[in-house]
Structures are given as C-alpha cells and as structure tokens.
Amino acid sequence: MRTLARLKVRELKEHKALFTRGAAAALLLCTLGFSGLLAGCNKAGQQGSGSGSSGTASSGSQSSQKAPGASEMASMDIGERIALGRELSLLSNTPMAADPPDALDISRDGNTLFAHGLNKASGNYYLVQVPILEETLGAGQVLLEDPRLLRTFVASHPRGKEAMGAEYFQRSQQTPIVDLISRFSKEFPEEAEGRLMVPYNNAPGFPLDKLGNSAMDLSPFYNWVGDKIIVPLKEHGVCVVPASGIGMHFAPYPDFPGGYSGLTMGALPDERSDQFVWLSIWRTEGPKDLCRLFVLDLQNYQWLQVAELDWIVYDVGTISVWNEPWLISGSRSPAASNAEGETYAPQEGQTGVRVPKLGRLIPATGMTETIPYQGNPVWDVAVDPSGAYIAYMDRRRYAMVRVEPATGKVDIDPRWWSDDTELKVFINEGGERALFWRGDILIRGQWTQHEDGTGYEEAPAAGAEEKDDIQPSAVDLPEDETEEGQETSAGGA
C-alpha cells in the first residue's frame, strides 16, 4: 500500500529483451508445482494442522500462545526473537516459509495479500495472491512463475482483484535499463495468459530521449478506485495509464528550485467525479529539510501545492482531500528540534540517520502540527489510508502497536517485537488489520492490551503533554541522500 520512489539501484542481471513503445510479448506461465504446494499448505493452516511446517506452530493456534512480558522481550537476543517470530508467522504453513517473499503488499480493504519472491528449487520468481482470513491465510494461487520477474516489487489493486509486478529490460548496452510493468490476474482474458502490460512509455510527452536511469526501480501504484495506474519516474514526471489503455497522460513534476533528492506518491480518495494523487518531494538541507506536498488532479493534470515543511513526508491518510485534515507520517533530521524543543544528535560514527515524525495537515490552509506517536517507533510507520490509525514496532513497550492519534488510544500486541529497521508494516483502511513483515516472518497484530493517551482532539493541560522518547534510527536512505561512508544498522529481527 505504501508506494515509495526511494529505492536504491541494485545490481542487475543481463537481459536481452527489448523495451519499445509497442507492447511487449507476454511471459510464459510456468507451472512447476509451487501453486499446488501453496494451496495445499494453506489449507493445512486453515485446518489447524502443523504438518505443513517442520516443527512450527499452526497459524490457526497462534492466538492461544502466551506472550512474553516486555522485560523478557527486551532481554531476548536476535536469534530468540527470530525463532519466536517464525512460530507466530502466518507464512509458517506455506512454501513461502522456505522461499520467503522479498516484496509484499496488501489490498486497501485488508482482505488480500500479494507476494513476490524466488522459488529456489526452480530458479523462478513467483507472484502469488493469498486471502487474509481472521487468524490465518487462506488458500493462495500463483499468478506467475518466471525467471525474468526479478524486480523486487509488487503492488496490490485497492480491492485485491489484481496486482502489478515488474522486470528489467534493456534495448542494448548503449540504452538505459528500464522497468517493464505488468498487471497480473487470473480473471484476465485467456488470450492474455494472466498478464496485461502497462505501456507507460506510450504516454504522450514521455521523455524517452532524456530518460537516463529515471525509469528503473519504479514504484507504480493504483489510484483510489483502481481504474488508473500511476507510474512516477525518478525524474521528469509521472505517467498516468487508464486500465483501458485509452487516454494516457504524462505530467511533468512541479518546479522544485535547487533540485530534489527524493519523492514519494500515493492515492487520495475520490471526491464525486474527481480523482487525485498526492506528491511529496524533498531535499535535505543540513539540520533541516525542505519538503513540499502537492496534489495532482487526474482530470486536468494540474499540480496544487498544499504545504511546505521542514521535514520529509512519506505517507498520507485522509477521508477527504479538501474537507478533512491529513494524517502525515515521515521523518526529520536528527539535528532538528522536535515539538518539545529537544534536539537529538546521531550517535558517534553514525551519519544520515533519521527520526520518525507524525503530524496533521490542513490542506485548505497548509497549516501543520506535530502530534505524538504515543510511543517510540523503530522505523517504519504504516498509516491507515483513511487517516484514523497508525501501526509500528514500539521501542518503548517492546511490542507491536496500533495507535488512534485522534484519541491517543494505544492497542498493544505483546507477543513479538523487532528492532529491525528493514521490517515493513501494513495497515488496511479503517485500521482493522495490521501486518508486520520481514522475510519469512509475517504477523498480524492481535490487540489484547490497551492504554489511553492524549489525542489531538483533546487539549492537554499546560505542561502535561506526554513526550515521545524517539531516538534516531540508522536507516537505509536513498542513494542520493546517503553520505559517503554512512553506517547503517538493520538491527536484526
């Protein structure tokens, strides 16, 4: 659900296929046994049988496992936390336990999961679709297995009826490496073999002659209703491709004087017949950052700036583009003061670290305010698309948490905790389902403990505002934001 155009350039395998303005030939669907194994193991998980996983607990019985206390969780070493996470993992009774996904996404309603990974036995990359049930995963199906689908990427349709995947293509050694993007679904016409191309390079105005590396490692996403695919290039602009393929458009990015070092985009709710996406574009400037938030109208393709901030926004949630506040989550420089006037400096030997930050934005005025997390996020913070909840790993409680910022209420799952800054968090619209994922560990939050805090809807008494004990975290920044010699730590699971 989160779509970030902030990926590092990876080492690429050689490709001989061509990237042209015409549609590329469809990939061959390889059925090498992974599909049947996936369905069979998931059915075993639904029945509560542990036979599909060597010595691991059935996902259907996870809720009965006693949770360790915060002090016990804090004292566990990395290996113990990994073992505990695998016992709780929804993937434990699936082939993905042995061949973990390297990319994952969930539908906005939280009912469907899509995963991409490598089937080591066959050497093929897989793209699978799996229903998310109340306490386990349902019987999944493989949408594609192919050795060429090596891009570490997957994006779910908002209703989970299809997903996007990507691969690398290069016309010749003298031309840029670019992403070839496809939509995958078992419901596509038989002649499409489960795959439809997203010909974003056909959009009028597409900058083919000055592309460079701007079309490699992209993060395309669907608009709110899923009838358009949004393809943000790293430079130049964004391609909008209707699912029908008719009426494609290329919109150059708004001016950003001095140049930018990163950007991210996402869908905004439709309002009547109007459709919108948001853009966060930024540049780091010493102790503070320069970040601007824009809205792109998908009818007239005009950009409207809604805010300028001194911290970076990564994610947005709201129920109305213009009539309700936005919940915005991102990070700030560790040298910048937070809302309480405190200043955090990186630990010795650390550079390029960031500190999570949460806020509210009034789009009609551009005014923002910082609001407390009610805890201390390790790094990734998932924002409910409607703006009602957030979810993250909490250093304060050594637990998985879900927070309702308006009321300050904190829901806690103490069964597991990780200080791995590479861990990803997902939350559905309305906040009912939150998933915490890293490798072969995928855990759905079960909120068995609760705490009351002070939300932004309540005015705190003078001097009584709770301070979040947020410390800088070493994170993997975009390549153009990383200082030479930067040290980063993934922290272990």
Short mmCIF file of C-alpha atoms in Angstrom, two decimals, residues 6-466:
data_model
loop_
_atom_site.label_atom_id
_atom_site.label_comp_id
_atom_site.label_asym_id
_atom_site.label_seq_id
_atom_site.Cartn_x
_atom_site.Cartn_y
_atom_site.Cartn_z
CA ARG A 6 13.14 5.92 -2.99
CA LEU A 7 14.74 2.62 -3.94
CA LYS A 8 18.46 2.04 -4.27
CA VAL A 9 19.87 0.96 -7.60
CA ARG A 10 20.52 -2.74 -7.45
CA GLU A 11 22.90 -4.94 -9.39
CA LEU A 12 21.02 -6.19 -12.43
CA LYS A 13 21.01 -9.47 -14.29
CA GLU A 14 21.63 -9.31 -18.02
CA HIS A 15 18.55 -9.06 -20.23
CA LYS A 16 18.26 -9.36 -23.96
CA ALA A 17 14.55 -8.48 -24.26
CA LEU A 18 13.61 -5.18 -25.90
CA PHE A 19 11.81 -2.22 -24.38
CA THR A 20 9.90 -0.42 -27.12
CA ARG A 21 6.94 1.87 -27.42
CA GLY A 22 4.84 -1.08 -28.51
CA ALA A 23 3.51 -3.73 -26.10
CA ALA A 24 5.97 -6.48 -25.22
CA ALA A 25 5.24 -10.15 -25.65
CA ALA A 26 3.63 -11.88 -22.69
CA LEU A 27 5.74 -14.04 -20.41
CA LEU A 28 5.19 -17.78 -20.36
CA LEU A 29 3.38 -19.14 -17.35
CA CYS A 30 5.49 -21.84 -15.70
CA THR A 31 3.67 -24.36 -13.52
CA LEU A 32 6.36 -26.16 -11.56
CA GLY A 33 4.44 -27.39 -8.54
CA PHE A 34 4.65 -24.22 -6.42
CA SER A 35 0.95 -23.42 -6.97
CA GLY A 36 -0.33 -26.76 -5.69
CA LEU A 37 2.04 -26.75 -2.75
CA LEU A 38 0.93 -23.23 -1.83
CA ALA A 39 -2.76 -24.16 -1.88
CA GLY A 40 -2.22 -27.42 -0.01
CA CYS A 41 -0.13 -25.92 2.75
CA ASN A 42 -2.51 -23.02 3.24
CA LYS A 43 -5.44 -25.41 3.52
CA ALA A 44 -3.49 -27.29 6.18
CA GLY A 45 -3.01 -24.00 8.00
CA GLN A 46 -6.76 -23.30 7.91
CA GLN A 47 -7.45 -26.72 9.42
CA GLY A 48 -5.03 -26.04 12.27
CA SER A 49 -2.62 -28.75 11.22
CA GLY A 50 1.10 -28.19 11.77
CA SER A 51 2.13 -30.90 9.34
CA GLY A 52 2.93 -28.40 6.60
CA SER A 53 5.71 -26.80 8.64
CA SER A 54 8.60 -28.58 10.27
CA GLY A 55 8.21 -28.03 13.99
CA THR A 56 6.39 -24.69 13.68
CA ALA A 57 3.10 -23.78 15.26
CA SER A 58 -0.04 -23.73 13.17
CA SER A 59 -1.13 -20.20 12.32
CA GLY A 60 -4.65 -21.10 13.42
CA SER A 61 -3.50 -21.66 17.02
CA GLN A 62 -1.30 -18.61 17.41
CA SER A 63 -3.76 -16.59 19.45
CA SER A 64 -3.51 -19.05 22.35
CA GLN A 65 0.26 -18.68 22.74
CA LYS A 66 1.28 -16.85 25.91
CA ALA A 67 3.01 -13.56 25.20
CA PRO A 68 6.31 -12.79 26.92
CA GLY A 69 6.46 -9.67 29.07
CA ALA A 70 8.23 -6.50 27.97
CA SER A 71 11.27 -7.21 30.11
CA GLU A 72 11.55 -10.74 28.74
CA MET A 73 11.18 -9.49 25.17
CA ALA A 74 13.82 -6.82 25.76
CA SER A 75 16.28 -9.41 27.08
CA MET A 76 15.90 -11.78 24.11
CA ASP A 77 18.79 -11.95 21.69
CA ILE A 78 18.26 -11.70 17.94
CA GLY A 79 18.15 -15.46 17.42
CA GLU A 80 15.48 -15.94 20.06
CA ARG A 81 13.32 -13.21 18.57
CA ILE A 82 13.66 -14.70 15.09
CA ALA A 83 12.61 -18.14 16.40
CA LEU A 84 9.62 -16.66 18.20
CA GLY A 85 8.61 -14.68 15.13
CA ARG A 86 8.71 -17.79 12.97
CA GLU A 87 6.43 -19.61 15.41
CA LEU A 88 3.88 -16.80 15.11
CA SER A 89 4.31 -16.26 11.36
CA LEU A 90 1.32 -16.62 9.04
CA LEU A 91 3.78 -17.96 6.46
CA SER A 92 4.80 -20.94 8.60
CA ASN A 93 2.46 -23.37 6.81
CA THR A 94 3.17 -22.15 3.29
CA PRO A 95 6.03 -22.66 0.81
CA MET A 96 6.96 -19.05 1.49
CA ALA A 97 8.44 -20.16 4.81
CA ALA A 98 11.24 -21.85 2.84
CA ASP A 99 11.22 -19.30 -0.01
CA PRO A 100 10.38 -16.03 1.77
CA PRO A 101 8.94 -13.14 -0.20
CA ASP A 102 11.19 -10.19 -0.96
CA ALA A 103 8.26 -7.84 -1.66
CA LEU A 104 4.77 -7.81 -0.21
CA ASP A 105 1.63 -5.68 -0.37
CA ILE A 106 -1.97 -5.89 0.86
CA SER A 107 -5.20 -4.58 -0.61
CA ARG A 108 -6.68 -1.45 0.91
CA ASP A 109 -9.54 -3.45 2.44
CA GLY A 110 -7.01 -5.80 4.08
CA ASN A 111 -8.53 -8.96 2.62
CA THR A 112 -5.83 -9.93 0.12
CA LEU A 113 -2.06 -10.29 0.21
CA PHE A 114 0.28 -10.34 -2.78
CA ALA A 115 3.89 -11.50 -2.51
CA HIS A 116 6.91 -11.69 -4.80
CA GLY A 117 9.92 -13.91 -4.20
CA LEU A 118 12.28 -16.55 -5.54
CA ASN A 119 11.45 -20.24 -5.70
CA LYS A 120 14.97 -21.55 -5.11
CA ALA A 121 14.16 -25.07 -6.31
CA SER A 122 13.02 -23.95 -9.77
CA GLY A 123 15.02 -20.74 -10.07
CA ASN A 124 11.82 -18.88 -10.96
CA TYR A 125 10.48 -15.74 -9.34
CA TYR A 126 6.92 -16.10 -8.13
CA LEU A 127 3.98 -13.73 -7.74
CA VAL A 128 1.24 -15.13 -5.50
CA GLN A 129 -2.18 -13.98 -4.33
CA VAL A 130 -3.39 -15.11 -0.88
CA PRO A 131 -6.61 -14.32 1.04
CA ILE A 132 -6.11 -12.90 4.54
CA LEU A 133 -8.56 -14.57 6.93
CA GLU A 134 -9.30 -13.77 10.57
CA GLU A 135 -6.37 -15.64 12.15
CA THR A 136 -4.59 -17.25 9.22
CA LEU A 137 -4.02 -17.10 5.49
CA GLY A 138 -6.37 -18.78 3.03
CA ALA A 139 -5.55 -21.00 0.06
CA GLY A 140 -3.39 -18.97 -2.30
CA GLN A 141 -2.74 -19.16 -6.01
CA VAL A 142 0.33 -18.44 -8.11
CA LEU A 143 -0.24 -15.68 -10.66
CA LEU A 144 3.13 -16.19 -12.32
CA GLU A 145 6.43 -18.09 -12.05
CA ASP A 146 9.16 -16.87 -14.38
CA PRO A 147 12.93 -16.38 -14.14
CA ARG A 148 12.66 -12.88 -15.63
CA LEU A 149 10.37 -11.39 -12.99
CA LEU A 150 13.35 -10.42 -10.87
CA ARG A 151 12.29 -6.91 -9.84
CA THR A 152 11.78 -6.86 -6.08
CA PHE A 153 8.36 -5.25 -6.31
CA VAL A 154 4.63 -5.93 -6.02
CA ALA A 155 1.66 -3.55 -5.70
CA SER A 156 -1.90 -4.56 -4.88
CA HIS A 157 -5.05 -3.28 -6.51
CA PRO A 158 -7.12 -1.45 -3.83
CA ARG A 159 -9.74 -4.22 -3.86
CA GLY A 160 -7.23 -7.04 -4.29
CA LYS A 161 -8.53 -8.25 -7.64
CA GLU A 162 -5.11 -7.94 -9.31
CA ALA A 163 -1.53 -6.84 -8.68
CA MET A 164 1.37 -5.26 -10.51
CA GLY A 165 4.84 -6.73 -10.96
CA ALA A 166 7.88 -5.56 -12.90
CA GLU A 167 11.03 -6.73 -14.63
CA TYR A 168 14.10 -5.11 -16.12
CA PHE A 169 14.55 -4.54 -19.84
CA GLN A 170 17.32 -3.02 -21.91
CA ARG A 171 17.22 -2.48 -25.66
CA SER A 172 21.01 -2.59 -25.99
CA GLN A 173 24.10 -1.97 -23.90
CA GLN A 174 24.01 1.65 -25.05
CA THR A 175 20.42 2.30 -23.89
CA PRO A 176 19.07 2.75 -20.35
CA ILE A 177 17.81 -0.14 -18.24
CA VAL A 178 14.10 0.39 -17.61
CA ASP A 179 11.19 -1.27 -15.85
CA LEU A 180 8.63 -3.26 -17.81
CA ILE A 181 5.45 -3.13 -15.72
CA SER A 182 2.61 -5.65 -15.93
CA ARG A 183 -0.74 -6.29 -14.28
CA PHE A 184 -1.45 -9.88 -13.18
CA SER A 185 -4.77 -11.59 -12.50
CA LYS A 186 -6.41 -14.96 -13.04
CA GLU A 187 -9.51 -13.03 -14.18
CA PHE A 188 -7.84 -11.56 -17.27
CA PRO A 189 -8.94 -12.94 -20.67
CA GLU A 190 -7.49 -16.32 -21.56
CA GLU A 191 -5.56 -14.90 -24.51
CA ALA A 192 -3.74 -12.53 -22.12
CA GLU A 193 -2.39 -15.54 -20.16
CA GLY A 194 -2.99 -13.75 -16.88
CA ARG A 195 -0.92 -10.71 -17.78
CA LEU A 196 -1.60 -7.25 -19.22
CA MET A 197 1.16 -4.76 -19.97
CA VAL A 198 1.21 -1.21 -18.58
CA PRO A 199 2.61 0.73 -21.56
CA TYR A 200 3.52 3.85 -19.59
CA ASN A 201 6.22 4.70 -22.14
CA ASN A 202 3.46 5.32 -24.69
CA ALA A 203 2.11 8.33 -22.78
CA PRO A 204 2.33 11.48 -24.94
CA GLY A 205 5.29 13.56 -23.79
CA PHE A 206 7.16 10.60 -22.26
CA PRO A 207 10.85 11.76 -22.11
CA LEU A 208 12.38 8.82 -23.97
CA ASP A 209 15.24 10.91 -25.37
CA LYS A 210 16.45 12.03 -21.91
CA LEU A 211 15.38 9.08 -19.80
CA GLY A 212 18.69 8.05 -18.17
CA ASN A 213 18.05 5.91 -15.08
CA SER A 214 14.72 7.60 -14.41
CA ALA A 215 12.60 4.57 -15.43
CA MET A 216 14.44 1.91 -13.40
CA ASP A 217 13.33 0.62 -9.97
CA LEU A 218 9.96 2.33 -10.16
CA SER A 219 7.09 2.08 -7.67
CA PRO A 220 3.84 2.31 -9.68
CA PHE A 221 0.53 2.23 -7.82
CA TYR A 222 -3.21 2.25 -8.47
CA ASN A 223 -5.42 5.29 -7.93
CA TRP A 224 -8.15 5.13 -5.27
CA VAL A 225 -10.72 3.13 -7.27
CA GLY A 226 -8.11 1.16 -9.21
CA ASP A 227 -9.06 2.22 -12.73
CA LYS A 228 -5.77 4.03 -13.36
CA ILE A 229 -2.11 3.10 -12.87
CA ILE A 230 0.19 5.87 -11.68
CA VAL A 231 3.86 5.47 -12.68
CA PRO A 232 6.17 8.06 -11.05
CA LEU A 233 9.54 8.36 -12.81
CA LYS A 234 12.54 9.23 -10.66
CA GLU A 235 12.90 12.40 -12.68
CA HIS A 236 10.88 14.37 -15.22
CA GLY A 237 7.32 13.48 -14.23
CA VAL A 238 4.57 10.92 -13.74
CA CYS A 239 2.72 8.72 -16.27
CA VAL A 240 -1.00 8.05 -15.81
CA VAL A 241 -2.25 4.92 -17.59
CA PRO A 242 -6.00 4.13 -17.53
CA ALA A 243 -6.75 0.41 -17.16
CA SER A 244 -8.48 0.64 -20.53
CA GLY A 245 -5.24 1.87 -22.11
CA ILE A 246 -7.09 4.85 -23.59
CA GLY A 247 -6.23 8.43 -22.64
CA MET A 248 -2.71 8.05 -21.21
CA HIS A 249 -1.05 11.22 -19.95
CA PHE A 250 2.41 12.39 -18.86
CA ALA A 251 2.52 15.19 -16.26
CA PRO A 252 5.91 16.87 -15.61
CA TYR A 253 6.73 17.31 -11.92
CA PRO A 254 6.17 20.76 -10.43
CA ASP A 255 9.16 23.07 -10.18
CA PHE A 256 11.44 22.46 -7.19
CA PRO A 257 14.15 25.17 -7.18
CA GLY A 258 17.60 23.82 -6.41
CA GLY A 259 16.67 20.24 -7.31
CA TYR A 260 15.28 17.42 -5.20
CA SER A 261 16.80 14.31 -3.67
CA GLY A 262 13.73 12.10 -3.27
CA LEU A 263 9.99 11.83 -3.81
CA THR A 264 7.04 9.61 -2.99
CA MET A 265 3.45 9.49 -4.22
CA GLY A 266 0.19 7.87 -3.22
CA ALA A 267 -3.55 7.73 -3.89
CA LEU A 268 -6.09 10.12 -2.40
CA PRO A 269 -9.83 9.42 -2.06
CA ASP A 270 -12.07 10.27 -4.98
CA GLU A 271 -14.45 13.16 -4.35
CA ARG A 272 -17.56 12.95 -6.51
CA SER A 273 -16.17 12.56 -10.03
CA ASP A 274 -12.74 13.96 -9.19
CA GLN A 275 -9.65 11.80 -8.75
CA PHE A 276 -6.41 12.84 -7.07
CA VAL A 277 -2.95 11.66 -6.04
CA TRP A 278 -0.50 13.32 -3.65
CA LEU A 279 3.19 14.00 -4.18
CA SER A 280 5.84 14.58 -1.51
CA ILE A 281 9.08 15.90 -2.96
CA TRP A 282 12.09 16.91 -0.87
CA ARG A 283 15.68 17.95 -0.47
CA THR A 284 17.80 17.54 2.68
CA GLU A 285 19.35 20.82 3.80
CA GLY A 286 21.69 20.28 6.74
CA PRO A 287 19.88 20.26 10.10
CA LYS A 288 16.51 20.78 8.40
CA ASP A 289 14.81 19.50 5.28
CA LEU A 290 12.79 21.17 2.55
CA CYS A 291 9.68 19.18 1.62
CA ARG A 292 6.69 20.24 -0.45
CA LEU A 293 3.35 18.45 -0.70
CA PHE A 294 1.32 18.68 -3.89
CA VAL A 295 -2.00 17.32 -5.18
CA LEU A 296 -2.37 16.25 -8.82
CA ASP A 297 -5.86 16.42 -10.27
CA LEU A 298 -6.25 13.43 -12.61
CA GLN A 299 -8.84 15.26 -14.68
CA ASN A 300 -6.91 18.39 -15.66
CA TYR A 301 -3.39 17.25 -14.64
CA GLN A 302 -2.69 20.44 -12.72
CA TRP A 303 -0.47 20.46 -9.62
CA LEU A 304 -1.57 22.34 -6.50
CA GLN A 305 0.90 22.88 -3.67
CA VAL A 306 -0.73 22.29 -0.28
CA ALA A 307 2.18 22.64 2.16
CA GLU A 308 5.88 23.34 2.61
CA LEU A 309 7.59 21.58 5.52
CA ASP A 310 10.98 21.33 7.19
CA TRP A 311 10.68 17.54 7.49
CA ILE A 312 10.05 14.75 4.98
CA VAL A 313 6.62 13.18 4.45
CA TYR A 314 6.49 9.53 3.34
CA ASP A 315 2.82 8.60 3.81
CA VAL A 316 -0.61 10.26 3.90
CA GLY A 317 -4.02 9.17 5.15
CA THR A 318 -7.34 11.04 4.94
CA ILE A 319 -11.05 10.53 4.25
CA SER A 320 -11.35 13.75 2.22
CA VAL A 321 -8.81 15.57 0.07
CA TRP A 322 -10.02 19.11 0.85
CA ASN A 323 -12.53 18.91 3.70
CA GLU A 324 -10.69 16.89 6.37
CA PRO A 325 -7.17 17.03 7.85
CA TRP A 326 -4.49 14.72 6.52
CA LEU A 327 -2.52 12.44 8.81
CA ILE A 328 1.08 12.64 7.59
CA SER A 329 3.99 10.44 8.64
CA GLY A 330 7.64 10.81 7.77
CA SER A 331 10.98 11.69 9.33
CA ARG A 332 13.13 14.62 10.30
CA SER A 333 16.82 15.28 10.56
CA PRO A 334 18.19 14.13 13.94
CA ALA A 335 19.72 17.57 14.40
CA ALA A 336 16.34 19.33 14.12
CA SER A 337 14.35 20.11 17.25
CA ASN A 338 11.15 18.18 17.81
CA ALA A 339 7.88 19.55 19.15
CA GLU A 340 9.18 19.59 22.75
CA GLY A 341 12.24 21.63 21.81
CA GLU A 342 14.65 18.74 22.34
CA THR A 343 17.49 18.07 19.93
CA TYR A 344 18.83 14.61 19.15
CA ALA A 345 22.26 14.13 17.61
CA PRO A 346 23.43 10.95 15.87
CA GLN A 347 25.48 8.57 17.92
CA GLU A 348 29.21 8.61 17.33
CA GLY A 349 30.07 7.08 13.96
CA GLN A 350 26.50 7.39 12.60
CA THR A 351 25.60 9.70 9.75
CA GLY A 352 22.49 10.00 7.65
CA VAL A 353 20.17 8.73 10.40
CA ARG A 354 16.56 9.89 10.56
CA VAL A 355 13.96 10.31 13.31
CA PRO A 356 10.30 9.35 12.69
CA LYS A 357 7.80 12.22 12.85
CA LEU A 358 3.99 12.39 12.75
CA GLY A 359 1.74 15.34 12.02
CA ARG A 360 -1.59 16.71 10.83
CA LEU A 361 -2.05 18.90 7.79
CA ILE A 362 -5.00 21.18 7.00
CA PRO A 363 -4.90 21.14 3.17
CA ALA A 364 -7.07 24.23 2.76
CA THR A 365 -4.56 26.40 4.68
CA GLY A 366 -1.30 24.42 4.51
CA MET A 367 -1.02 24.58 8.31
CA THR A 368 0.60 21.62 10.06
CA GLU A 369 1.06 20.49 13.64
CA THR A 370 3.23 17.78 15.15
CA ILE A 371 1.34 15.10 17.09
CA PRO A 372 2.78 12.44 19.42
CA TYR A 373 3.25 8.83 18.38
CA GLN A 374 2.32 7.71 21.91
CA GLY A 375 5.47 5.56 21.73
CA ASN A 376 8.84 5.23 20.04
CA PRO A 377 8.73 3.73 16.51
CA VAL A 378 11.69 1.60 15.45
CA TRP A 379 11.38 2.99 11.93
CA ASP A 380 8.53 2.08 9.55
CA VAL A 381 5.14 3.58 10.43
CA ALA A 382 2.08 2.41 8.48
CA VAL A 383 -0.69 4.99 8.01
CA ASP A 384 -4.28 3.84 7.64
CA PRO A 385 -5.42 5.19 4.22
CA SER A 386 -8.40 6.87 5.95
CA GLY A 387 -6.09 8.62 8.41
CA ALA A 388 -7.61 7.11 11.57
CA TYR A 389 -4.79 4.79 12.74
CA ILE A 390 -1.08 4.14 12.56
CA ALA A 391 0.85 0.95 13.36
CA TYR A 392 4.53 0.39 14.16
CA MET A 393 7.07 -1.54 16.23
CA ASP A 394 7.39 0.25 19.57
CA ARG A 395 10.76 0.55 21.32
CA ARG A 396 9.03 1.83 24.45
CA ARG A 397 6.77 -1.17 25.02
CA TYR A 398 8.80 -3.84 23.15
CA ALA A 399 5.62 -4.73 21.28
CA MET A 400 3.61 -4.22 18.10
CA VAL A 401 1.20 -1.31 18.49
CA ARG A 402 -1.71 0.36 16.76
CA VAL A 403 -2.45 3.98 17.70
CA GLU A 404 -5.51 6.15 17.14
CA PRO A 405 -3.91 9.63 17.09
CA ALA A 406 -7.23 11.49 17.48
CA THR A 407 -7.94 9.88 20.86
CA GLY A 408 -4.45 8.81 21.92
CA LYS A 409 -5.64 5.23 22.42
CA VAL A 410 -2.88 2.61 22.06
CA ASP A 411 -3.66 -1.03 21.21
CA ILE A 412 -0.82 -3.42 22.01
CA ASP A 413 0.21 -6.88 20.82
CA PRO A 414 2.99 -8.00 23.20
CA ARG A 415 3.62 -11.37 21.51
CA TRP A 416 6.60 -10.15 19.45
CA TRP A 417 8.92 -7.23 18.88
CA SER A 418 11.76 -6.48 16.48
CA ASP A 419 14.30 -3.66 16.25
CA ASP A 420 14.99 -4.43 12.58
CA THR A 421 14.72 -1.17 10.63
CA GLU A 422 14.10 -3.17 7.44
CA LEU A 423 10.81 -4.56 8.83
CA LYS A 424 7.73 -3.34 6.94
CA VAL A 425 4.33 -2.58 8.43
CA PHE A 426 1.00 -2.65 6.58
CA ILE A 427 -2.43 -1.45 7.74
CA ASN A 428 -5.77 -1.54 5.96
CA GLU A 429 -8.34 1.21 5.57
CA GLY A 430 -10.03 1.66 8.92
CA GLY A 431 -7.12 0.07 10.79
CA GLU A 432 -8.73 -3.30 11.48
CA ARG A 433 -5.78 -5.30 10.18
CA ALA A 434 -2.10 -4.52 10.70
CA LEU A 435 0.64 -6.84 9.43
CA PHE A 436 4.31 -6.82 10.42
CA TRP A 437 6.64 -8.42 7.89
CA ARG A 438 10.30 -9.28 7.48
CA GLY A 439 11.44 -12.26 5.36
CA ASP A 440 9.68 -15.43 6.48
CA ILE A 441 8.03 -13.68 9.44
CA LEU A 442 4.56 -12.22 8.85
CA ILE A 443 2.48 -11.48 11.94
CA ARG A 444 -0.98 -9.98 12.17
CA GLY A 445 -1.47 -7.73 15.18
CA GLN A 446 -3.82 -9.04 17.88
CA TRP A 447 -4.70 -6.20 20.24
CA THR A 448 -5.02 -7.79 23.67
CA GLN A 449 -3.77 -4.84 25.74
CA HIS A 450 -4.84 -1.20 25.67
CA GLU A 451 -3.65 2.13 27.03
CA ASP A 452 -5.23 5.57 26.97
CA GLY A 453 -3.22 8.59 25.90
CA THR A 454 -3.98 12.17 24.95
CA GLY A 455 -5.05 12.61 21.35
CA TYR A 456 -5.10 15.68 19.19
CA GLU A 457 -8.87 16.00 19.74
CA GLU A 458 -8.24 16.74 23.42
CA ALA A 459 -6.39 19.87 24.52
CA PRO A 460 -3.70 18.77 27.03
CA ALA A 461 -3.28 20.66 30.26
CA ALA A 462 -0.40 23.13 30.26
CA GLY A 463 2.87 21.30 30.69
CA ALA A 464 1.17 17.92 30.77
CA GLU A 465 1.82 16.80 27.19
CA GLU A 466 3.49 13.41 27.02
#
